[in-house]
mmCIF file of C-alpha atoms and ligand atoms in Angstrom:
data_model
loop_
_atom_site.group_PDB
_atom_site.id
_atom_site.type_symbol
_atom_site.label_atom_id
_atom_site.label_comp_id
_atom_site.label_asym_id
_atom_site.label_seq_id
_atom_site.Cartn_x
_atom_site.Cartn_y
_atom_site.Cartn_z
ATOM 1 C CA UNK A 1 -6.021 -20.956 185.616
ATOM 2 C CA UNK A 2 -8.975 -21.362 183.283
ATOM 3 C CA UNK A 3 -8.962 -19.679 179.938
ATOM 4 C CA UNK A 4 -12.229 -19.938 178.094
ATOM 5 C CA UNK A 5 -11.970 -20.218 174.383
ATOM 6 C CA UNK A 6 -14.919 -18.913 172.386
ATOM 7 C CA UNK A 7 -15.839 -20.848 169.283
ATOM 8 C CA UNK A 8 -14.528 -19.257 166.126
ATOM 9 C CA UNK A 9 -17.950 -18.073 165.040
ATOM 10 C CA UNK A 10 -18.318 -15.929 168.194
ATOM 11 C CA UNK A 11 -15.051 -14.185 167.565
ATOM 12 C CA UNK A 12 -14.841 -10.495 166.995
ATOM 13 C CA UNK A 13 -11.811 -8.796 165.561
ATOM 14 C CA UNK A 14 -11.004 -7.529 169.045
ATOM 15 C CA UNK A 15 -10.815 -11.092 170.385
ATOM 16 C CA UNK A 16 -7.918 -12.047 168.228
ATOM 17 C CA UNK A 17 -5.023 -13.017 170.384
ATOM 18 C CA UNK A 18 -1.599 -12.471 169.016
ATOM 19 C CA UNK A 19 0.837 -15.304 168.631
ATOM 20 C CA UNK A 20 2.415 -13.990 171.842
ATOM 21 C CA UNK A 21 -0.543 -15.627 173.637
ATOM 22 C CA UNK A 22 1.741 -18.602 174.096
ATOM 23 C CA UNK A 23 4.377 -16.601 175.835
ATOM 24 C CA UNK A 24 2.091 -15.004 178.390
ATOM 25 C CA UNK A 25 0.222 -18.251 178.824
ATOM 26 C CA UNK A 26 3.377 -20.141 179.485
ATOM 27 C CA UNK A 27 4.331 -17.558 182.074
ATOM 28 C CA UNK A 28 0.932 -18.046 183.733
ATOM 29 C CA UNK A 29 1.369 -21.758 183.748
ATOM 30 C CA UNK A 30 4.713 -21.554 185.437
ATOM 31 C CA UNK A 31 6.638 -22.580 182.418
ATOM 32 C CA UNK A 32 4.992 -25.904 181.781
ATOM 33 C CA UNK A 33 5.140 -26.637 178.071
ATOM 34 C CA UNK A 34 3.139 -29.834 178.545
ATOM 35 C CA UNK A 35 0.171 -27.805 179.757
ATOM 36 C CA UNK A 36 -0.111 -26.130 176.375
ATOM 37 C CA UNK A 37 -2.817 -28.340 175.003
ATOM 38 C CA UNK A 38 -5.119 -25.567 173.691
ATOM 39 C CA UNK A 39 -5.210 -25.846 171.122
ATOM 40 C CA UNK A 40 2.163 3.996 139.795
ATOM 41 C CA UNK A 41 5.476 4.257 140.298
ATOM 42 C CA UNK A 42 7.820 6.160 137.964
ATOM 43 C CA UNK A 43 11.134 4.608 137.078
ATOM 44 C CA UNK A 44 13.125 6.234 139.780
ATOM 45 C CA UNK A 45 16.217 4.088 140.021
ATOM 46 C CA UNK A 46 18.098 7.311 140.015
ATOM 47 C CA UNK A 47 20.363 7.742 143.003
ATOM 48 C CA UNK A 48 19.343 11.401 143.209
ATOM 49 C CA UNK A 49 15.747 10.383 143.854
ATOM 50 C CA UNK A 50 16.144 7.412 146.115
ATOM 51 C CA UNK A 51 12.550 6.310 146.702
ATOM 52 C CA UNK A 52 9.103 7.002 145.268
ATOM 53 C CA UNK A 53 7.414 6.058 148.526
ATOM 54 C CA UNK A 54 6.529 8.675 151.094
ATOM 55 C CA UNK A 55 8.437 9.017 154.345
ATOM 56 C CA UNK A 56 10.896 6.212 153.748
ATOM 57 C CA UNK A 57 13.718 6.371 156.229
ATOM 58 C CA UNK A 58 16.940 6.180 154.268
ATOM 59 C CA UNK A 59 19.136 3.215 155.121
ATOM 60 C CA UNK A 60 22.778 2.427 154.626
ATOM 61 C CA UNK A 61 22.657 -0.061 151.804
ATOM 62 C CA UNK A 62 25.649 -2.298 151.179
ATOM 63 C CA UNK A 63 27.475 -1.683 147.882
ATOM 64 C CA UNK A 64 26.189 -4.865 146.226
ATOM 65 C CA UNK A 65 22.630 -3.673 146.832
ATOM 66 C CA UNK A 66 23.263 -0.197 145.444
ATOM 67 C CA UNK A 67 24.902 -1.726 142.383
ATOM 68 C CA UNK A 68 21.741 -3.721 141.624
ATOM 69 C CA UNK A 69 19.330 -0.774 141.912
ATOM 70 C CA UNK A 70 19.755 0.600 138.396
ATOM 71 C CA UNK A 71 18.982 -2.817 136.917
ATOM 72 C CA UNK A 72 15.912 -3.517 139.057
ATOM 73 C CA UNK A 73 12.655 -4.601 137.408
ATOM 74 C CA UNK A 74 10.268 -2.159 139.079
ATOM 75 C CA UNK A 75 6.676 -3.227 139.664
ATOM 76 C CA UNK A 76 7.184 -6.710 138.299
ATOM 77 C CA UNK A 77 4.075 -7.679 140.287
ATOM 78 C CA UNK A 78 1.578 -5.196 141.730
ATOM 79 C CA UNK A 79 -1.672 -5.125 143.672
ATOM 80 C CA UNK A 80 -4.381 -3.251 141.777
ATOM 81 C CA UNK A 81 -6.562 -0.754 143.601
ATOM 82 C CA UNK A 82 -5.133 -1.281 147.104
ATOM 83 C CA UNK A 83 -2.950 1.313 148.747
ATOM 84 C CA UNK A 84 0.581 0.463 149.743
ATOM 85 C CA UNK A 85 0.939 0.443 153.518
ATOM 86 C CA UNK A 86 2.913 3.442 154.786
ATOM 87 C CA UNK A 87 6.572 2.659 155.469
ATOM 88 C CA UNK A 88 6.129 3.691 159.090
ATOM 89 C CA UNK A 89 3.481 1.023 159.730
ATOM 90 C CA UNK A 90 5.351 -1.684 157.852
ATOM 91 C CA UNK A 91 8.440 -1.004 159.963
ATOM 92 C CA UNK A 92 6.869 -0.368 163.385
ATOM 93 C CA UNK A 93 4.236 -3.084 163.589
ATOM 94 C CA UNK A 94 6.238 -6.273 163.275
ATOM 95 C CA UNK A 95 6.433 -9.858 164.359
ATOM 96 C CA UNK A 96 10.053 -10.846 164.913
ATOM 97 C CA UNK A 97 10.140 -12.728 168.194
ATOM 98 C CA UNK A 98 13.917 -12.813 168.265
ATOM 99 C CA UNK A 99 13.545 -9.163 169.318
ATOM 100 C CA UNK A 100 10.525 -9.472 171.606
ATOM 101 C CA UNK A 101 6.840 -10.261 171.385
ATOM 102 C CA UNK A 102 5.338 -6.757 171.217
ATOM 103 C CA UNK A 103 4.699 -5.312 167.781
ATOM 104 C CA UNK A 104 6.998 -2.368 168.565
ATOM 105 C CA UNK A 105 9.882 -4.457 169.946
ATOM 106 C CA UNK A 106 11.574 -5.325 166.633
ATOM 107 C CA UNK A 107 11.846 -1.648 165.609
ATOM 108 C CA UNK A 108 13.191 -0.766 169.049
ATOM 109 C CA UNK A 109 15.629 -3.633 169.557
ATOM 110 C CA UNK A 110 16.846 -4.867 166.184
ATOM 111 C CA UNK A 111 19.561 -2.229 165.862
ATOM 112 C CA UNK A 112 21.877 -4.772 167.496
ATOM 113 C CA UNK A 113 21.527 -7.169 164.548
ATOM 114 C CA UNK A 114 24.715 -7.146 162.509
ATOM 115 C CA UNK A 115 23.895 -7.828 158.862
ATOM 116 C CA UNK A 116 27.369 -7.343 157.392
ATOM 117 C CA UNK A 117 29.179 -9.637 156.915
ATOM 118 C CA UNK A 118 26.430 -12.237 156.433
ATOM 119 C CA UNK A 119 26.833 -15.851 155.411
ATOM 120 C CA UNK A 120 24.230 -18.103 153.794
ATOM 121 C CA UNK A 121 24.649 -21.883 153.824
ATOM 122 C CA UNK A 122 23.011 -24.104 151.194
ATOM 123 C CA UNK A 123 22.956 -27.762 152.131
ATOM 124 C CA UNK A 124 21.034 -31.023 152.169
ATOM 125 C CA UNK A 125 19.730 -32.651 149.000
ATOM 126 C CA UNK A 126 21.544 -30.446 146.484
ATOM 127 C CA UNK A 127 24.113 -31.052 143.797
ATOM 128 C CA UNK A 128 25.839 -27.781 144.643
ATOM 129 C CA UNK A 129 25.957 -27.177 148.385
ATOM 130 C CA UNK A 130 27.877 -24.120 149.525
ATOM 131 C CA UNK A 131 28.583 -21.409 151.989
ATOM 132 C CA UNK A 132 28.417 -17.910 150.599
ATOM 133 C CA UNK A 133 29.064 -14.364 151.629
ATOM 134 C CA UNK A 134 25.744 -12.626 150.939
ATOM 135 C CA UNK A 135 27.158 -10.438 148.157
ATOM 136 C CA UNK A 136 28.366 -13.569 146.324
ATOM 137 C CA UNK A 137 25.124 -15.382 146.997
ATOM 138 C CA UNK A 138 23.266 -12.456 145.377
ATOM 139 C CA UNK A 139 25.507 -12.166 142.294
ATOM 140 C CA UNK A 140 23.409 -14.153 139.816
ATOM 141 C CA UNK A 141 20.137 -12.366 140.503
ATOM 142 C CA UNK A 142 18.444 -9.305 139.119
ATOM 143 C CA UNK A 143 16.213 -7.592 141.670
ATOM 144 C CA UNK A 144 12.498 -7.329 141.043
ATOM 145 C CA UNK A 145 9.991 -5.245 142.900
ATOM 146 C CA UNK A 146 7.025 -7.339 144.028
ATOM 147 C CA UNK A 147 4.129 -5.472 145.604
ATOM 148 C CA UNK A 148 2.318 -8.127 147.636
ATOM 149 C CA UNK A 149 -0.375 -8.391 150.274
ATOM 150 C CA UNK A 150 0.941 -9.730 153.579
ATOM 151 C CA UNK A 151 -1.723 -11.466 155.693
ATOM 152 C CA UNK A 152 -0.740 -12.412 159.238
ATOM 153 C CA UNK A 153 -2.501 -15.352 160.886
ATOM 154 C CA UNK A 154 -3.481 -12.827 163.585
ATOM 155 C CA UNK A 155 -5.941 -11.297 161.066
ATOM 156 C CA UNK A 156 -4.176 -8.073 160.151
ATOM 157 C CA UNK A 157 -2.680 -7.297 156.770
ATOM 158 C CA UNK A 158 -0.519 -4.890 154.820
ATOM 159 C CA UNK A 159 0.563 -4.227 151.232
ATOM 160 C CA UNK A 160 4.349 -4.141 150.962
ATOM 161 C CA UNK A 161 6.624 -3.380 148.007
ATOM 162 C CA UNK A 162 9.375 -5.991 148.409
ATOM 163 C CA UNK A 163 12.555 -6.233 146.383
ATOM 164 C CA UNK A 164 14.008 -9.644 145.753
ATOM 165 C CA UNK A 165 14.316 -12.504 143.302
ATOM 166 C CA UNK A 166 12.367 -15.696 142.653
ATOM 167 C CA UNK A 167 13.254 -18.595 144.926
ATOM 168 C CA UNK A 168 13.006 -20.771 141.798
ATOM 169 C CA UNK A 169 16.099 -19.004 140.410
ATOM 170 C CA UNK A 170 18.105 -20.072 143.468
ATOM 171 C CA UNK A 171 16.801 -23.631 143.166
ATOM 172 C CA UNK A 172 18.002 -23.778 139.558
ATOM 173 C CA UNK A 173 21.473 -22.696 140.691
ATOM 174 C CA UNK A 174 21.856 -25.225 143.499
ATOM 175 C CA UNK A 175 20.445 -28.239 141.628
ATOM 176 C CA UNK A 176 18.174 -30.143 144.015
ATOM 177 C CA UNK A 177 18.704 -33.932 143.876
ATOM 178 C CA UNK A 178 15.844 -36.272 142.986
ATOM 179 C CA UNK A 179 15.361 -36.871 146.745
ATOM 180 C CA UNK A 180 14.610 -33.207 147.429
ATOM 181 C CA UNK A 181 10.908 -32.798 148.221
ATOM 182 C CA UNK A 182 10.960 -29.879 150.687
ATOM 183 C CA UNK A 183 12.957 -26.775 151.449
ATOM 184 C CA UNK A 184 13.769 -25.497 154.935
ATOM 185 C CA UNK A 185 14.755 -21.959 155.970
ATOM 186 C CA UNK A 186 16.584 -21.160 159.171
ATOM 187 C CA UNK A 187 16.926 -17.765 160.857
ATOM 188 C CA UNK A 188 20.065 -16.554 162.598
ATOM 189 C CA UNK A 189 20.567 -17.756 166.156
ATOM 190 C CA UNK A 190 22.546 -15.170 168.109
ATOM 191 C CA UNK A 191 21.331 -14.472 171.646
ATOM 192 C CA UNK A 192 23.935 -11.706 171.958
ATOM 193 C CA UNK A 193 22.171 -9.558 169.380
ATOM 194 C CA UNK A 194 18.694 -11.082 169.685
ATOM 195 C CA UNK A 195 17.213 -10.351 173.119
ATOM 196 C CA UNK A 196 14.157 -12.546 172.482
ATOM 197 C CA UNK A 197 16.450 -15.574 172.313
ATOM 198 C CA UNK A 198 17.715 -14.800 175.809
ATOM 199 C CA UNK A 199 14.407 -14.345 177.536
ATOM 200 C CA UNK A 200 13.534 -16.833 180.250
ATOM 201 C CA UNK A 201 10.098 -17.661 179.051
ATOM 202 C CA UNK A 202 10.805 -17.898 175.371
ATOM 203 C CA UNK A 203 8.848 -20.902 174.257
ATOM 204 C CA UNK A 204 10.433 -21.099 170.847
ATOM 205 C CA UNK A 205 13.057 -23.696 170.297
ATOM 206 C CA UNK A 206 15.454 -21.419 168.403
ATOM 207 C CA UNK A 207 16.434 -20.979 165.666
ATOM 208 C CA UNK A 208 13.180 -20.039 163.923
ATOM 209 C CA UNK A 209 12.580 -22.463 161.081
ATOM 210 C CA UNK A 210 10.100 -22.619 158.240
ATOM 211 C CA UNK A 211 9.579 -24.751 155.174
ATOM 212 C CA UNK A 212 7.780 -25.260 151.900
ATOM 213 C CA UNK A 213 7.061 -28.164 149.611
ATOM 214 C CA UNK A 214 9.448 -27.996 146.661
ATOM 215 C CA UNK A 215 6.707 -27.281 144.114
ATOM 216 C CA UNK A 216 5.476 -24.398 146.300
ATOM 217 C CA UNK A 217 9.027 -23.061 146.444
ATOM 218 C CA UNK A 218 9.213 -23.220 142.632
ATOM 219 C CA UNK A 219 6.053 -21.122 142.220
ATOM 220 C CA UNK A 220 7.019 -17.800 140.615
ATOM 221 C CA UNK A 221 5.373 -15.797 143.441
ATOM 222 C CA UNK A 222 7.734 -17.157 146.120
ATOM 223 C CA UNK A 223 10.704 -14.813 146.530
ATOM 224 C CA UNK A 224 13.729 -14.198 148.662
ATOM 225 C CA UNK A 225 13.677 -10.508 149.550
ATOM 226 C CA UNK A 226 16.609 -8.216 150.333
ATOM 227 C CA UNK A 227 14.753 -4.906 150.170
ATOM 228 C CA UNK A 228 11.455 -3.054 150.526
ATOM 229 C CA UNK A 229 10.188 0.440 149.624
ATOM 230 C CA UNK A 230 13.116 0.863 147.262
ATOM 231 C CA UNK A 231 15.813 0.340 149.878
ATOM 232 C CA UNK A 232 17.514 -2.533 151.681
ATOM 233 C CA UNK A 233 15.437 -4.356 154.299
ATOM 234 C CA UNK A 234 15.279 -2.678 157.691
ATOM 235 C CA UNK A 235 16.504 -5.056 160.396
ATOM 236 C CA UNK A 236 13.045 -5.433 161.899
ATOM 237 C CA UNK A 237 11.717 -6.715 158.575
ATOM 238 C CA UNK A 238 14.257 -9.520 158.361
ATOM 239 C CA UNK A 239 17.469 -8.036 157.004
ATOM 240 C CA UNK A 240 19.457 -8.913 155.104
ATOM 241 C CA UNK A 241 17.587 -11.856 153.504
ATOM 242 C CA UNK A 242 14.067 -13.166 154.095
ATOM 243 C CA UNK A 243 11.459 -15.330 152.490
ATOM 244 C CA UNK A 244 8.174 -13.860 151.162
ATOM 245 C CA UNK A 245 5.355 -16.264 150.276
ATOM 246 C CA UNK A 246 2.327 -14.018 149.731
ATOM 247 C CA UNK A 247 -0.420 -16.669 149.571
ATOM 248 C CA UNK A 248 0.473 -18.026 153.017
ATOM 249 C CA UNK A 249 0.121 -16.585 156.490
ATOM 250 C CA UNK A 250 3.005 -14.286 157.385
ATOM 251 C CA UNK A 251 4.700 -16.695 159.780
ATOM 252 C CA UNK A 252 5.849 -18.818 156.823
ATOM 253 C CA UNK A 253 8.018 -15.917 155.618
ATOM 254 C CA UNK A 254 11.121 -16.491 157.747
ATOM 255 C CA UNK A 255 13.375 -13.517 158.398
ATOM 256 C CA UNK A 256 17.153 -13.044 158.562
ATOM 257 C CA UNK A 257 17.925 -16.366 156.870
ATOM 258 C CA UNK A 258 21.323 -18.001 157.365
ATOM 259 C CA UNK A 259 20.637 -21.488 156.063
ATOM 260 C CA UNK A 260 18.578 -23.004 153.264
ATOM 261 C CA UNK A 261 18.336 -26.793 153.186
ATOM 262 C CA UNK A 262 16.785 -29.113 150.640
ATOM 263 C CA UNK A 263 15.162 -32.084 152.353
ATOM 264 C CA UNK A 264 13.575 -35.423 151.545
ATOM 265 C CA UNK A 265 11.188 -35.151 154.517
ATOM 266 C CA UNK A 266 8.825 -32.382 155.592
ATOM 267 C CA UNK A 267 10.792 -30.149 157.988
ATOM 268 C CA UNK A 268 9.563 -29.333 161.493
ATOM 269 C CA UNK A 269 8.562 -25.701 161.561
ATOM 270 C CA UNK A 270 8.504 -23.310 164.495
ATOM 271 C CA UNK A 271 4.794 -22.527 164.863
ATOM 272 C CA UNK A 272 3.704 -26.044 164.056
ATOM 273 C CA UNK A 273 5.980 -27.278 166.817
ATOM 274 C CA UNK A 274 4.482 -24.813 169.303
ATOM 275 C CA UNK A 275 0.826 -25.507 168.473
ATOM 276 C CA UNK A 276 0.200 -27.949 165.633
ATOM 277 C CA UNK A 277 -3.573 -27.707 166.006
ATOM 278 C CA UNK A 278 -3.473 -23.966 165.324
ATOM 279 C CA UNK A 279 -0.604 -23.412 162.921
ATOM 280 C CA UNK A 280 -0.189 -25.941 160.149
ATOM 281 C CA UNK A 281 2.653 -26.631 157.773
ATOM 282 C CA UNK A 282 0.710 -25.324 154.778
ATOM 283 C CA UNK A 283 -0.720 -22.179 156.399
ATOM 284 C CA UNK A 284 -2.377 -21.059 153.168
ATOM 285 C CA UNK A 285 -4.508 -17.969 153.677
ATOM 286 C CA UNK A 286 -8.042 -19.375 153.749
ATOM 287 C CA UNK A 287 -11.122 -17.389 154.831
ATOM 288 C CA UNK A 288 -13.160 -20.615 155.113
ATOM 289 C CA UNK A 289 -10.918 -22.340 157.643
ATOM 290 C CA UNK A 290 -11.008 -20.468 160.943
ATOM 291 C CA UNK A 291 -8.264 -20.407 163.483
ATOM 292 C CA UNK A 292 -9.536 -22.364 166.516
ATOM 293 C CA UNK A 293 -9.775 -19.083 168.471
ATOM 294 C CA UNK A 294 -10.885 -16.546 165.848
ATOM 295 C CA UNK A 295 -12.355 -16.173 162.401
ATOM 296 C CA UNK A 296 -10.132 -15.876 159.354
ATOM 297 C CA UNK A 297 -12.991 -14.539 157.188
ATOM 298 C CA UNK A 298 -11.786 -10.960 157.446
ATOM 299 C CA UNK A 299 -8.746 -8.900 158.318
ATOM 300 C CA UNK A 300 -7.672 -5.503 159.552
ATOM 301 C CA UNK A 301 -5.699 -3.686 156.854
ATOM 302 C CA UNK A 302 -3.055 -1.390 158.313
ATOM 303 C CA UNK A 303 -3.140 1.482 159.013
ATOM 304 C CA UNK A 304 -6.133 0.688 161.153
ATOM 305 C CA UNK A 305 -7.491 2.660 164.088
ATOM 306 C CA UNK A 306 -10.373 2.666 166.498
ATOM 307 C CA UNK A 307 -12.459 4.962 164.305
ATOM 308 C CA UNK A 308 -11.357 3.574 160.972
ATOM 309 C CA UNK A 309 -10.681 -0.096 161.590
ATOM 310 C CA UNK A 310 -10.278 -0.725 157.875
ATOM 311 C CA UNK A 311 -11.727 -4.245 157.888
ATOM 312 C CA UNK A 312 -11.791 -6.209 154.645
ATOM 313 C CA UNK A 313 -12.796 -9.666 153.521
ATOM 314 C CA UNK A 314 -9.923 -12.095 153.416
ATOM 315 C CA UNK A 315 -9.428 -13.647 149.999
ATOM 316 C CA UNK A 316 -8.690 -17.307 149.326
ATOM 317 C CA UNK A 317 -4.918 -17.739 148.985
ATOM 318 C CA UNK A 318 -4.726 -14.035 149.881
ATOM 319 C CA UNK A 319 -5.952 -13.191 146.369
ATOM 320 C CA UNK A 320 -3.319 -15.305 144.584
ATOM 321 C CA UNK A 321 -5.552 -18.295 143.780
ATOM 322 C CA UNK A 322 -5.098 -18.026 140.051
ATOM 323 C CA UNK A 323 -1.374 -18.506 140.490
ATOM 324 C CA UNK A 324 -1.291 -21.110 143.262
ATOM 325 C CA UNK A 325 -4.582 -23.033 143.593
ATOM 326 C CA UNK A 326 -3.353 -25.816 141.303
ATOM 327 C CA UNK A 327 -0.615 -26.664 143.836
ATOM 328 C CA UNK A 328 -3.346 -27.975 146.139
ATOM 329 C CA UNK A 329 -5.637 -29.741 143.664
ATOM 330 C CA UNK A 330 -7.248 -32.730 145.356
ATOM 331 C CA UNK A 331 -6.006 -31.786 148.840
ATOM 332 C CA UNK A 332 -8.376 -31.310 151.760
ATOM 333 C CA UNK A 333 -7.467 -27.799 152.896
ATOM 334 C CA UNK A 334 -9.361 -28.268 156.178
ATOM 335 C CA UNK A 335 -7.002 -31.072 157.123
ATOM 336 C CA UNK A 336 -3.964 -29.495 155.505
ATOM 337 C CA UNK A 337 -4.371 -26.089 157.111
HETATM 338 N N1 MTE B 401 12.695 -15.333 162.213
HETATM 339 C C1 MTE B 401 11.427 -14.916 162.271
HETATM 340 N N2 MTE B 401 10.742 -14.753 161.130
HETATM 341 C C2 MTE B 401 9.446 -14.326 161.165
HETATM 342 C C3 MTE B 401 8.798 -14.080 162.408
HETATM 343 C C4 MTE B 401 9.568 -14.251 163.598
HETATM 344 O O1 MTE B 401 9.076 -14.047 164.725
HETATM 345 N N3 MTE B 401 10.866 -14.657 163.485
HETATM 346 N N4 MTE B 401 7.473 -13.676 162.420
HETATM 347 C C5 MTE B 401 6.670 -14.030 161.232
HETATM 348 C C6 MTE B 401 5.338 -13.416 161.245
HETATM 349 S S1 MTE B 401 4.230 -14.057 162.348
HETATM 350 C C7 MTE B 401 4.981 -12.448 160.339
HETATM 351 S S2 MTE B 401 3.379 -11.879 160.263
HETATM 352 C C8 MTE B 401 5.983 -11.831 159.438
HETATM 353 C C9 MTE B 401 5.981 -10.310 159.628
HETATM 354 O O2 MTE B 401 6.827 -9.688 158.687
HETATM 355 P P1 MTE B 401 7.022 -8.099 158.746
HETATM 356 O O3 MTE B 401 7.349 -7.739 160.151
HETATM 357 O O4 MTE B 401 8.122 -7.799 157.796
HETATM 358 O O5 MTE B 401 5.711 -7.502 158.302
HETATM 359 O O6 MTE B 401 7.302 -12.313 159.676
HETATM 360 C C10 MTE B 401 7.395 -13.712 159.927
HETATM 361 N N5 MTE B 401 8.781 -14.122 159.973
HETATM 362 MO MO1 MO B 402 2.163 -13.476 161.610
#
């Protein structure tokens, strides 16, 4: 089976292959992994008026979440002049391979995910390791609303109002040792509730894992999110706890986190393990470094249709350069993609 790969400069938006390319390709190849060489929001925290966003499906928030609502810092960070993606799109066009590889699969299948009770483990190079029930884990933190662009490596994007707290606040609590240089995030592994983990041709070596350098994790833009659109996270968006790192491609933002580990060495991450030549550890949004199979110069902003594709230029660091460029001073971002 020959698959011809156009050079990045020939790529049109319509050529972009989703990350699920690997799944279908592996099926074609009869399961041989070795053959994969290709490389203005009012203050609304009023329970009577639960959300300022249109058409938000109400959830069933746990009590600890409801208790934090009235003390939430709304619009702590916003995106000027770009519309917030409708709730419907943000919750029905998802990547969450634990529930299947089609964009609609997570919304359809993630009802089986049980998010209460939920336990988070903190371990590795920390002075204060621990194992917490989520409501205890969340106790020290005030929620902030962070309206961020989300840019997927597949060249589509959204603007999502997350609710969470800075990852740096967690790091202060757990006291990384002097050996801690990286942080690793691990998603739940539970084939009973996650059909994608049962499928025969799942190429991912579960659980899904991601990581950051410690100084990246300390950047004030990096958050752990527990909500979006004024409510708790829907399952398909990574309930009950996920990472959001807005200057990096979406795959860095691991969902449904059960374990956070401080490490002395750079952790192996899921997409890097699948195809290191295409998905790097850094994965900073960069319009000047193309994916081997498509351009990263522009993106499709959802909602996007045949007659209004809504294409826009991709910005360096997804528009967050002022805040994060200094993290990469002196680094060759072509090599460290
Ligand atoms: N555990 C896990 N986390 C994940 C993924 C996944 O498949 N599994 N997909 C990633 C990708 S590729 C993207 S673009 C974002 C999508 O987040 P959203 O569905 O909330 O928009 O989640 C990321 N986090
Ligand atoms: Mo993605």
